[in-house]
Amino acid sequence: MNVVRAAQERWRSSSRRVKAGVIAAAVAVAGTAIAVPLAQAGGSKAVRPVAASGPSPNAGPATPTAPPATDSGLSPLTGLPGGGGHLLAVKIDNVGQAQYQQAGLNSADVVYAIQVEGGLSRYLAVFDSEHAPASVGPVRSARQSDIPLLAAYGKVGLAYSGAISGLRPDLAQANLQSITPSSGLFSRGGSSPTFIRPASVFSAYPDLAQAKNVGFTFGDAPGGGVPAATASARMPAASFTFTASGASWLVSVDGHPANTTDQGRATTSNVIVQHVPVVPGKYTDHNAGRPDNEVFSQTTGEGSADFYRDGQVWHGKWSKSDDSAPTQYTVGGAPMPLKTGRTWIVLAP
């Protein structure tokens, strides 16, 4: 324990020194010559789910993919300084009018786009207390897919507006801190559209897990990338397009720009299209007056992935040996370095 405390103190000291400085970066991006359709570029292949009891022999390289924040002073989620705070994940509505009410997305470290019932999509956005926005939402309900997806992060806070009855015991048993309208931290008493203030959440739950390695590595772009002006991915009733623009990608959803109410156009430094099986979930939702299965995106196992940064695309794979293990993202058997900054991950069926 003395070693852990000493390491934590070294990180705190390093973080204070980093924040005292002024950090500037300039990245030039070239070669946005052609668009690469995702359905043809990466090619989804079958994923063999891996039991949580042990590693898979096909799980890919075990090379560490990011230096711990306690050693480097850099966030293991973005590769940037000053991002080793506590973590909050928020389920964000992405259907209909909610697409024009979204707030806080450009402060997230990681944004997952996940298929839900009816082929629609929801976001699961992960925020660090070191740079959390003033408001996040609209907040919607949790899903079965959230539990194994967040397991690698440790005991993070998960803010959601509700969950169907069958899922609630699973959420209660998961290594998560459930944050629901009963906490008193939601606007409008939790009625849609409802929002949360991350600062209030972090104050109310000071012991949430801190940022740690969940599988990302950061560095210069490797060789072998193919110029790509756009990236696109589809779910049965949702579509995503990312357009290269300087050092970033502009996000569009369902054919229109994804604009936030507080931070303008949604953008990201990296896009990962992670091809996963989307299978019938454990539970059925009857809230709409008809039975509707809540589908489950399998993020433990392995499969193909497409990586977009700096106006280029690389085709590789992802693998995760068990729910709580980091996801390995590789190209040609080597870790795929991401650009420092935010990453959007589309869990494409």
mmCIF file of C-alpha atoms in Angstrom:
data_model
loop_
_atom_site.group_PDB
_atom_site.id
_atom_site.type_symbol
_atom_site.label_atom_id
_atom_site.label_comp_id
_atom_site.label_asym_id
_atom_site.label_seq_id
_atom_site.Cartn_x
_atom_site.Cartn_y
_atom_site.Cartn_z
ATOM 1 C CA MET A 1 0.000 0.000 0.000
ATOM 2 C CA ASN A 2 2.929 2.393 0.688
ATOM 3 C CA VAL A 3 4.088 1.843 -2.896
ATOM 4 C CA VAL A 4 0.627 2.662 -4.247
ATOM 5 C CA ARG A 5 0.395 5.810 -2.134
ATOM 6 C CA ALA A 6 3.842 6.910 -3.286
ATOM 7 C CA ALA A 7 2.876 6.351 -6.936
ATOM 8 C CA GLN A 8 -0.336 8.315 -6.462
ATOM 9 C CA GLU A 9 1.586 11.196 -4.862
ATOM 10 C CA ARG A 10 4.077 11.204 -7.753
ATOM 11 C CA TRP A 11 1.181 11.477 -10.205
ATOM 12 C CA ARG A 12 -0.458 14.296 -8.268
ATOM 13 C CA SER A 13 2.826 16.217 -8.215
ATOM 14 C CA SER A 14 3.369 15.582 -11.935
ATOM 15 C CA SER A 15 -0.193 16.609 -12.760
ATOM 16 C CA ARG A 16 0.224 19.901 -10.909
ATOM 17 C CA ARG A 17 3.403 20.657 -12.814
ATOM 18 C CA VAL A 18 1.729 19.882 -16.146
ATOM 19 C CA LYS A 19 -1.252 22.077 -15.406
ATOM 20 C CA ALA A 20 1.090 24.975 -14.517
ATOM 21 C CA GLY A 21 2.565 24.971 -17.984
ATOM 22 C CA VAL A 22 1.172 26.007 -21.310
ATOM 23 C CA ILE A 23 0.706 23.197 -23.820
ATOM 24 C CA ALA A 24 0.426 23.700 -27.557
ATOM 25 C CA ALA A 25 0.215 21.240 -30.378
ATOM 26 C CA ALA A 26 -0.104 21.626 -34.117
ATOM 27 C CA VAL A 27 -0.973 18.727 -36.331
ATOM 28 C CA ALA A 28 -0.953 18.889 -40.137
ATOM 29 C CA VAL A 29 -3.168 16.457 -41.969
ATOM 30 C CA ALA A 30 -2.762 15.633 -45.646
ATOM 31 C CA GLY A 31 -4.067 13.284 -48.269
ATOM 32 C CA THR A 32 -7.874 13.119 -48.067
ATOM 33 C CA ALA A 33 -8.226 11.808 -51.561
ATOM 34 C CA ILE A 34 -10.856 9.089 -51.468
ATOM 35 C CA ALA A 35 -13.700 7.851 -49.323
ATOM 36 C CA VAL A 36 -13.583 4.301 -48.035
ATOM 37 C CA PRO A 37 -16.982 2.665 -47.458
ATOM 38 C CA LEU A 38 -16.799 0.807 -44.151
ATOM 39 C CA ALA A 39 -18.892 -2.143 -45.191
ATOM 40 C CA GLN A 40 -16.315 -2.974 -47.836
ATOM 41 C CA ALA A 41 -13.174 -1.564 -46.247
ATOM 42 C CA GLY A 42 -12.900 -3.538 -43.029
ATOM 43 C CA GLY A 43 -15.132 -6.470 -43.662
ATOM 44 C CA SER A 44 -16.919 -7.727 -40.576
ATOM 45 C CA LYS A 45 -15.960 -11.206 -39.525
ATOM 46 C CA ALA A 46 -17.567 -13.504 -37.025
ATOM 47 C CA VAL A 47 -16.672 -12.860 -33.422
ATOM 48 C CA ARG A 48 -16.011 -15.777 -31.134
ATOM 49 C CA PRO A 49 -17.206 -14.739 -27.662
ATOM 50 C CA VAL A 50 -14.660 -15.508 -24.965
ATOM 51 C CA ALA A 51 -15.659 -16.850 -21.566
ATOM 52 C CA ALA A 52 -14.887 -14.511 -18.704
ATOM 53 C CA SER A 53 -13.076 -17.272 -16.817
ATOM 54 C CA GLY A 54 -9.832 -17.066 -18.783
ATOM 55 C CA PRO A 55 -7.942 -15.532 -21.703
ATOM 56 C CA SER A 56 -8.544 -16.491 -25.291
ATOM 57 C CA PRO A 57 -5.713 -18.097 -27.248
ATOM 58 C CA ASN A 58 -6.673 -15.748 -30.091
ATOM 59 C CA ALA A 59 -6.920 -12.625 -27.982
ATOM 60 C CA GLY A 60 -4.033 -10.908 -29.798
ATOM 61 C CA PRO A 61 -0.860 -9.331 -28.446
ATOM 62 C CA ALA A 62 -0.688 -8.718 -24.724
ATOM 63 C CA THR A 63 1.485 -5.614 -25.208
ATOM 64 C CA PRO A 64 0.535 -2.820 -22.771
ATOM 65 C CA THR A 65 -1.330 -0.225 -24.798
ATOM 66 C CA ALA A 66 -1.032 2.932 -22.699
ATOM 67 C CA PRO A 67 1.176 4.124 -19.861
ATOM 68 C CA PRO A 68 -0.760 4.407 -16.594
ATOM 69 C CA ALA A 69 -1.671 7.962 -15.708
ATOM 70 C CA THR A 70 0.110 7.558 -12.363
ATOM 71 C CA ASP A 71 3.437 7.044 -14.179
ATOM 72 C CA SER A 72 3.260 9.549 -17.030
ATOM 73 C CA GLY A 73 0.893 12.343 -16.039
ATOM 74 C CA LEU A 74 -0.999 11.672 -19.297
ATOM 75 C CA SER A 75 -4.559 10.457 -19.533
ATOM 76 C CA PRO A 76 -4.745 6.805 -20.628
ATOM 77 C CA LEU A 77 -8.035 7.650 -22.357
ATOM 78 C CA THR A 78 -6.839 10.581 -24.498
ATOM 79 C CA GLY A 79 -3.040 10.654 -24.272
ATOM 80 C CA LEU A 80 -3.272 14.294 -23.150
ATOM 81 C CA PRO A 81 -1.954 15.849 -19.920
ATOM 82 C CA GLY A 82 -4.199 16.445 -16.951
ATOM 83 C CA GLY A 83 -6.762 13.701 -17.545
ATOM 84 C CA GLY A 84 -6.345 11.279 -14.673
ATOM 85 C CA GLY A 85 -9.464 12.194 -12.724
ATOM 86 C CA HIS A 86 -12.519 10.215 -11.689
ATOM 87 C CA LEU A 87 -14.849 8.819 -14.352
ATOM 88 C CA LEU A 88 -18.533 9.220 -15.123
ATOM 89 C CA ALA A 89 -20.308 7.391 -17.949
ATOM 90 C CA VAL A 90 -23.629 8.785 -19.176
ATOM 91 C CA LYS A 91 -26.289 7.171 -21.381
ATOM 92 C CA ILE A 92 -27.337 9.840 -23.891
ATOM 93 C CA ASP A 93 -30.445 9.827 -26.045
ATOM 94 C CA ASN A 94 -29.868 9.850 -29.794
ATOM 95 C CA VAL A 95 -33.331 9.437 -31.279
ATOM 96 C CA GLY A 96 -35.543 12.044 -32.943
ATOM 97 C CA GLN A 97 -35.707 15.422 -31.214
ATOM 98 C CA ALA A 98 -33.014 14.369 -28.730
ATOM 99 C CA GLN A 99 -30.420 14.694 -31.498
ATOM 100 C CA TYR A 100 -30.950 18.473 -31.332
ATOM 101 C CA GLN A 101 -30.796 18.683 -27.517
ATOM 102 C CA GLN A 102 -27.453 17.003 -26.826
ATOM 103 C CA ALA A 103 -24.974 18.710 -24.514
ATOM 104 C CA GLY A 104 -21.460 17.900 -23.360
ATOM 105 C CA LEU A 105 -20.360 15.452 -26.077
ATOM 106 C CA ASN A 106 -17.259 17.447 -26.995
ATOM 107 C CA SER A 107 -15.967 17.142 -23.439
ATOM 108 C CA ALA A 108 -16.145 13.343 -23.405
ATOM 109 C CA ASP A 109 -12.937 11.328 -23.532
ATOM 110 C CA VAL A 110 -14.660 8.403 -25.250
ATOM 111 C CA VAL A 111 -18.073 8.137 -26.940
ATOM 112 C CA TYR A 112 -19.565 4.751 -27.799
ATOM 113 C CA ALA A 113 -22.437 4.485 -30.294
ATOM 114 C CA ILE A 114 -24.441 1.380 -29.425
ATOM 115 C CA GLN A 115 -27.394 -0.296 -31.127
ATOM 116 C CA VAL A 116 -30.581 -0.655 -29.086
ATOM 117 C CA GLU A 117 -34.035 -2.069 -29.780
ATOM 118 C CA GLY A 118 -35.614 -1.254 -33.120
ATOM 119 C CA GLY A 119 -32.159 -0.833 -34.684
ATOM 120 C CA LEU A 120 -31.833 2.650 -33.153
ATOM 121 C CA SER A 121 -28.763 3.981 -31.346
ATOM 122 C CA ARG A 122 -27.778 5.413 -27.987
ATOM 123 C CA TYR A 123 -24.533 6.967 -26.826
ATOM 124 C CA LEU A 124 -22.474 5.933 -23.830
ATOM 125 C CA ALA A 125 -20.096 8.840 -23.159
ATOM 126 C CA VAL A 126 -17.225 8.675 -20.655
ATOM 127 C CA PHE A 127 -16.202 11.889 -18.858
ATOM 128 C CA ASP A 128 -13.147 12.677 -16.727
ATOM 129 C CA SER A 129 -13.634 14.933 -13.703
ATOM 130 C CA GLU A 130 -10.544 16.921 -14.750
ATOM 131 C CA HIS A 131 -12.389 18.494 -17.702
ATOM 132 C CA ALA A 132 -16.090 17.705 -17.308
ATOM 133 C CA PRO A 133 -18.645 19.979 -19.029
ATOM 134 C CA ALA A 134 -21.312 21.994 -17.222
ATOM 135 C CA SER A 135 -24.168 19.766 -18.384
ATOM 136 C CA VAL A 136 -24.637 16.382 -20.096
ATOM 137 C CA GLY A 137 -27.704 14.853 -21.710
ATOM 138 C CA PRO A 138 -30.430 14.174 -22.582
ATOM 139 C CA VAL A 139 -29.972 11.206 -20.231
ATOM 140 C CA ARG A 140 -31.780 7.962 -21.077
ATOM 141 C CA SER A 141 -31.983 4.407 -19.830
ATOM 142 C CA ALA A 142 -29.268 1.816 -19.270
ATOM 143 C CA ARG A 143 -28.889 -1.338 -21.374
ATOM 144 C CA GLN A 144 -27.352 -4.787 -20.904
ATOM 145 C CA SER A 145 -24.484 -3.882 -23.272
ATOM 146 C CA ASP A 146 -23.283 -1.160 -20.877
ATOM 147 C CA ILE A 147 -22.192 -3.557 -18.126
ATOM 148 C CA PRO A 148 -19.413 -5.535 -19.881
ATOM 149 C CA LEU A 149 -18.427 -2.503 -21.947
ATOM 150 C CA LEU A 150 -17.648 -0.474 -18.822
ATOM 151 C CA ALA A 151 -16.126 -3.324 -16.797
ATOM 152 C CA ALA A 152 -12.579 -2.470 -17.938
ATOM 153 C CA TYR A 153 -12.897 1.052 -16.508
ATOM 154 C CA GLY A 154 -13.399 -0.105 -12.923
ATOM 155 C CA LYS A 155 -16.133 1.219 -10.639
ATOM 156 C CA VAL A 156 -17.167 4.233 -12.692
ATOM 157 C CA GLY A 157 -20.363 6.154 -12.176
ATOM 158 C CA LEU A 158 -23.087 5.270 -14.674
ATOM 159 C CA ALA A 159 -25.774 7.927 -14.991
ATOM 160 C CA TYR A 160 -29.008 6.697 -16.540
ATOM 161 C CA SER A 161 -32.666 7.654 -16.347
ATOM 162 C CA GLY A 162 -33.984 4.136 -15.671
ATOM 163 C CA ALA A 163 -33.858 0.504 -16.759
ATOM 164 C CA ILE A 164 -36.337 -2.280 -17.417
ATOM 165 C CA SER A 165 -37.095 -4.439 -14.400
ATOM 166 C CA GLY A 166 -35.099 -7.486 -15.510
ATOM 167 C CA LEU A 167 -31.901 -5.477 -15.914
ATOM 168 C CA ARG A 168 -31.985 -3.744 -12.540
ATOM 169 C CA PRO A 169 -30.567 -6.670 -10.525
ATOM 170 C CA ASP A 170 -27.684 -6.975 -13.019
ATOM 171 C CA LEU A 171 -26.913 -3.260 -12.660
ATOM 172 C CA ALA A 172 -27.028 -3.574 -8.877
ATOM 173 C CA GLN A 173 -24.529 -6.465 -8.944
ATOM 174 C CA ALA A 174 -22.180 -4.904 -11.504
ATOM 175 C CA ASN A 175 -18.987 -3.082 -10.565
ATOM 176 C CA LEU A 176 -20.682 0.263 -11.196
ATOM 177 C CA GLN A 177 -22.025 3.139 -9.170
ATOM 178 C CA SER A 178 -25.560 3.545 -10.486
ATOM 179 C CA ILE A 179 -26.618 7.203 -10.610
ATOM 180 C CA THR A 180 -30.342 7.551 -11.255
ATOM 181 C CA PRO A 181 -33.001 10.250 -10.797
ATOM 182 C CA SER A 182 -33.503 9.049 -7.210
ATOM 183 C CA SER A 183 -30.119 10.656 -6.435
ATOM 184 C CA GLY A 184 -31.683 14.096 -6.842
ATOM 185 C CA LEU A 185 -28.978 15.081 -9.355
ATOM 186 C CA PHE A 186 -31.144 15.079 -12.486
ATOM 187 C CA SER A 187 -32.930 18.101 -13.920
ATOM 188 C CA ARG A 188 -36.731 18.061 -14.327
ATOM 189 C CA GLY A 189 -36.947 15.331 -11.685
ATOM 190 C CA GLY A 190 -35.646 12.869 -14.227
ATOM 191 C CA SER A 191 -38.397 13.530 -16.781
ATOM 192 C CA SER A 192 -37.293 13.527 -20.419
ATOM 193 C CA PRO A 193 -35.412 15.490 -21.555
ATOM 194 C CA THR A 194 -33.348 15.336 -18.405
ATOM 195 C CA PHE A 195 -29.733 16.432 -17.852
ATOM 196 C CA ILE A 196 -27.070 16.084 -15.173
ATOM 197 C CA ARG A 197 -24.313 18.391 -13.973
ATOM 198 C CA PRO A 198 -21.107 16.335 -13.767
ATOM 199 C CA ALA A 199 -19.592 18.607 -11.116
ATOM 200 C CA SER A 200 -22.485 17.789 -8.807
ATOM 201 C CA VAL A 201 -22.135 14.069 -9.542
ATOM 202 C CA PHE A 202 -18.397 14.033 -8.823
ATOM 203 C CA SER A 203 -19.012 15.948 -5.601
ATOM 204 C CA ALA A 204 -21.697 13.500 -4.480
ATOM 205 C CA TYR A 205 -19.628 10.422 -5.420
ATOM 206 C CA PRO A 206 -15.968 11.245 -4.658
ATOM 207 C CA ASP A 207 -14.763 7.631 -4.785
ATOM 208 C CA LEU A 208 -15.497 6.814 -8.433
ATOM 209 C CA ALA A 209 -12.762 4.972 -10.328
ATOM 210 C CA GLN A 210 -9.975 7.026 -11.858
ATOM 211 C CA ALA A 211 -8.975 6.869 -15.504
ATOM 212 C CA LYS A 212 -6.835 3.838 -16.344
ATOM 213 C CA ASN A 213 -5.697 1.833 -19.344
ATOM 214 C CA VAL A 214 -8.664 0.351 -21.191
ATOM 215 C CA GLY A 215 -6.707 -0.526 -24.325
ATOM 216 C CA PHE A 216 -5.750 2.707 -26.099
ATOM 217 C CA THR A 217 -2.234 3.565 -27.206
ATOM 218 C CA PHE A 218 -1.252 6.964 -28.595
ATOM 219 C CA GLY A 219 1.500 8.033 -30.946
ATOM 220 C CA ASP A 220 2.432 8.971 -34.494
ATOM 221 C CA ALA A 221 0.397 7.481 -37.307
ATOM 222 C CA PRO A 222 1.915 4.218 -38.564
ATOM 223 C CA GLY A 223 2.653 3.441 -42.179
ATOM 224 C CA GLY A 224 0.150 1.661 -44.365
ATOM 225 C CA GLY A 225 -2.771 4.039 -43.965
ATOM 226 C CA VAL A 226 -5.068 4.642 -46.931
ATOM 227 C CA PRO A 227 -6.400 8.171 -47.586
ATOM 228 C CA ALA A 228 -10.034 8.486 -46.473
ATOM 229 C CA ALA A 229 -12.128 11.647 -46.668
ATOM 230 C CA THR A 230 -15.055 10.069 -44.820
ATOM 231 C CA ALA A 231 -15.918 7.155 -42.599
ATOM 232 C CA SER A 232 -19.404 5.735 -42.301
ATOM 233 C CA ALA A 233 -21.201 3.013 -40.389
ATOM 234 C CA ARG A 234 -24.792 1.850 -40.168
ATOM 235 C CA MET A 235 -27.179 0.216 -37.770
ATOM 236 C CA PRO A 236 -30.601 -0.971 -38.953
ATOM 237 C CA ALA A 237 -32.253 2.363 -38.089
ATOM 238 C CA ALA A 238 -29.257 4.671 -37.543
ATOM 239 C CA SER A 239 -26.303 5.928 -39.563
ATOM 240 C CA PHE A 240 -23.036 7.687 -38.737
ATOM 241 C CA THR A 241 -20.711 9.660 -41.001
ATOM 242 C CA PHE A 242 -17.394 11.220 -39.998
ATOM 243 C CA THR A 243 -15.852 13.764 -42.359
ATOM 244 C CA ALA A 244 -12.149 14.595 -42.211
ATOM 245 C CA SER A 245 -11.612 18.271 -41.366
ATOM 246 C CA GLY A 246 -8.091 19.356 -40.501
ATOM 247 C CA ALA A 247 -6.941 17.437 -37.453
ATOM 248 C CA SER A 248 -10.448 16.223 -36.561
ATOM 249 C CA TRP A 249 -13.495 14.407 -37.886
ATOM 250 C CA LEU A 250 -16.879 16.139 -38.029
ATOM 251 C CA VAL A 251 -19.728 13.938 -36.807
ATOM 252 C CA SER A 252 -23.008 13.509 -38.699
ATOM 253 C CA VAL A 253 -25.879 11.299 -37.597
ATOM 254 C CA ASP A 254 -28.808 10.082 -39.676
ATOM 255 C CA GLY A 255 -27.818 12.350 -42.547
ATOM 256 C CA HIS A 256 -27.422 15.654 -40.687
ATOM 257 C CA PRO A 257 -24.647 17.354 -38.692
ATOM 258 C CA ALA A 258 -24.462 16.346 -35.036
ATOM 259 C CA ASN A 259 -24.613 19.712 -33.290
ATOM 260 C CA THR A 260 -24.550 20.202 -29.542
ATOM 261 C CA THR A 261 -26.375 22.958 -27.710
ATOM 262 C CA ASP A 262 -23.254 24.078 -25.839
ATOM 263 C CA GLN A 263 -20.167 23.202 -27.896
ATOM 264 C CA GLY A 264 -21.137 23.423 -31.558
ATOM 265 C CA ARG A 265 -20.514 20.587 -34.001
ATOM 266 C CA ALA A 266 -19.602 17.254 -32.454
ATOM 267 C CA THR A 267 -16.021 16.322 -33.377
ATOM 268 C CA THR A 268 -13.500 13.623 -32.622
ATOM 269 C CA SER A 269 -9.784 12.981 -33.129
ATOM 270 C CA ASN A 270 -10.223 9.256 -33.791
ATOM 271 C CA VAL A 271 -12.941 6.987 -35.117
ATOM 272 C CA ILE A 272 -12.967 3.253 -34.463
ATOM 273 C CA VAL A 273 -15.585 1.161 -36.221
ATOM 274 C CA GLN A 274 -15.627 -1.993 -34.125
ATOM 275 C CA HIS A 275 -17.525 -4.811 -35.849
ATOM 276 C CA VAL A 276 -19.408 -6.803 -33.202
ATOM 277 C CA PRO A 277 -22.202 -9.373 -33.080
ATOM 278 C CA VAL A 278 -25.506 -7.819 -32.061
ATOM 279 C CA VAL A 279 -27.623 -10.625 -30.644
ATOM 280 C CA PRO A 280 -30.921 -10.934 -28.740
ATOM 281 C CA GLY A 281 -30.470 -9.666 -25.210
ATOM 282 C CA LYS A 282 -31.579 -11.255 -21.944
ATOM 283 C CA TYR A 283 -34.545 -8.973 -21.451
ATOM 284 C CA THR A 284 -37.634 -7.719 -23.280
ATOM 285 C CA ASP A 285 -39.045 -4.232 -22.962
ATOM 286 C CA HIS A 286 -42.855 -3.922 -22.801
ATOM 287 C CA ASN A 287 -42.959 -0.178 -22.124
ATOM 288 C CA ALA A 288 -44.084 0.694 -25.667
ATOM 289 C CA GLY A 289 -47.157 -1.516 -25.353
ATOM 290 C CA ARG A 290 -45.554 -4.355 -27.289
ATOM 291 C CA PRO A 291 -42.694 -6.752 -26.601
ATOM 292 C CA ASP A 292 -39.404 -5.349 -27.871
ATOM 293 C CA ASN A 293 -36.153 -7.213 -27.297
ATOM 294 C CA GLU A 294 -33.270 -5.134 -25.935
ATOM 295 C CA VAL A 295 -30.407 -6.344 -28.111
ATOM 296 C CA PHE A 296 -26.917 -7.033 -26.784
ATOM 297 C CA SER A 297 -23.670 -5.905 -28.443
ATOM 298 C CA GLN A 298 -20.887 -8.393 -27.679
ATOM 299 C CA THR A 299 -17.688 -6.529 -26.856
ATOM 300 C CA THR A 300 -15.852 -9.457 -25.263
ATOM 301 C CA GLY A 301 -14.271 -11.725 -27.864
ATOM 302 C CA GLU A 302 -12.595 -10.620 -31.079
ATOM 303 C CA GLY A 303 -13.401 -9.237 -34.502
ATOM 304 C CA SER A 304 -12.388 -6.793 -37.195
ATOM 305 C CA ALA A 305 -12.033 -3.049 -36.739
ATOM 306 C CA ASP A 306 -11.382 0.016 -38.885
ATOM 307 C CA PHE A 307 -9.282 2.864 -37.469
ATOM 308 C CA TYR A 308 -9.550 6.450 -38.746
ATOM 309 C CA ARG A 309 -7.180 9.278 -37.872
ATOM 310 C CA ASP A 310 -5.451 12.111 -39.752
ATOM 311 C CA GLY A 311 -7.590 11.589 -42.862
ATOM 312 C CA GLN A 312 -6.516 7.964 -43.244
ATOM 313 C CA VAL A 313 -7.860 4.494 -42.476
ATOM 314 C CA TRP A 314 -6.202 1.287 -41.266
ATOM 315 C CA HIS A 315 -7.900 -2.110 -41.111
ATOM 316 C CA GLY A 316 -7.158 -4.402 -38.211
ATOM 317 C CA LYS A 317 -8.815 -6.183 -35.334
ATOM 318 C CA TRP A 318 -10.005 -5.877 -31.772
ATOM 319 C CA SER A 319 -9.848 -8.486 -29.031
ATOM 320 C CA LYS A 320 -10.890 -8.611 -25.390
ATOM 321 C CA SER A 321 -10.175 -11.703 -23.325
ATOM 322 C CA ASP A 322 -12.768 -11.045 -20.614
ATOM 323 C CA ASP A 323 -15.152 -8.280 -19.598
ATOM 324 C CA SER A 324 -12.749 -6.482 -17.260
ATOM 325 C CA ALA A 325 -9.697 -6.730 -19.550
ATOM 326 C CA PRO A 326 -8.537 -3.851 -21.782
ATOM 327 C CA THR A 327 -9.555 -4.139 -25.415
ATOM 328 C CA GLN A 328 -6.563 -4.734 -27.683
ATOM 329 C CA TYR A 329 -6.763 -2.705 -30.926
ATOM 330 C CA THR A 330 -4.198 -3.937 -33.446
ATOM 331 C CA VAL A 331 -3.122 -3.640 -37.074
ATOM 332 C CA GLY A 332 -0.873 -6.375 -38.399
ATOM 333 C CA GLY A 333 -0.515 -7.756 -34.887
ATOM 334 C CA ALA A 334 0.870 -4.491 -33.438
ATOM 335 C CA PRO A 335 -1.049 -1.964 -31.303
ATOM 336 C CA MET A 336 -2.731 0.696 -33.424
ATOM 337 C CA PRO A 337 -1.606 4.131 -32.159
ATOM 338 C CA LEU A 338 -4.387 6.687 -31.902
ATOM 339 C CA LYS A 339 -4.109 10.439 -32.209
ATOM 340 C CA THR A 340 -4.225 12.215 -28.861
ATOM 341 C CA GLY A 341 -7.706 13.424 -28.078
ATOM 342 C CA ARG A 342 -11.266 12.124 -28.088
ATOM 343 C CA THR A 343 -12.248 8.784 -29.650
ATOM 344 C CA TRP A 344 -15.637 7.763 -30.997
ATOM 345 C CA ILE A 345 -16.253 4.022 -31.175
ATOM 346 C CA VAL A 346 -19.169 2.792 -33.263
ATOM 347 C CA LEU A 347 -20.162 -0.747 -32.285
ATOM 348 C CA ALA A 348 -21.295 -1.678 -35.781
ATOM 349 C CA PRO A 349 -23.362 -4.843 -36.253
#
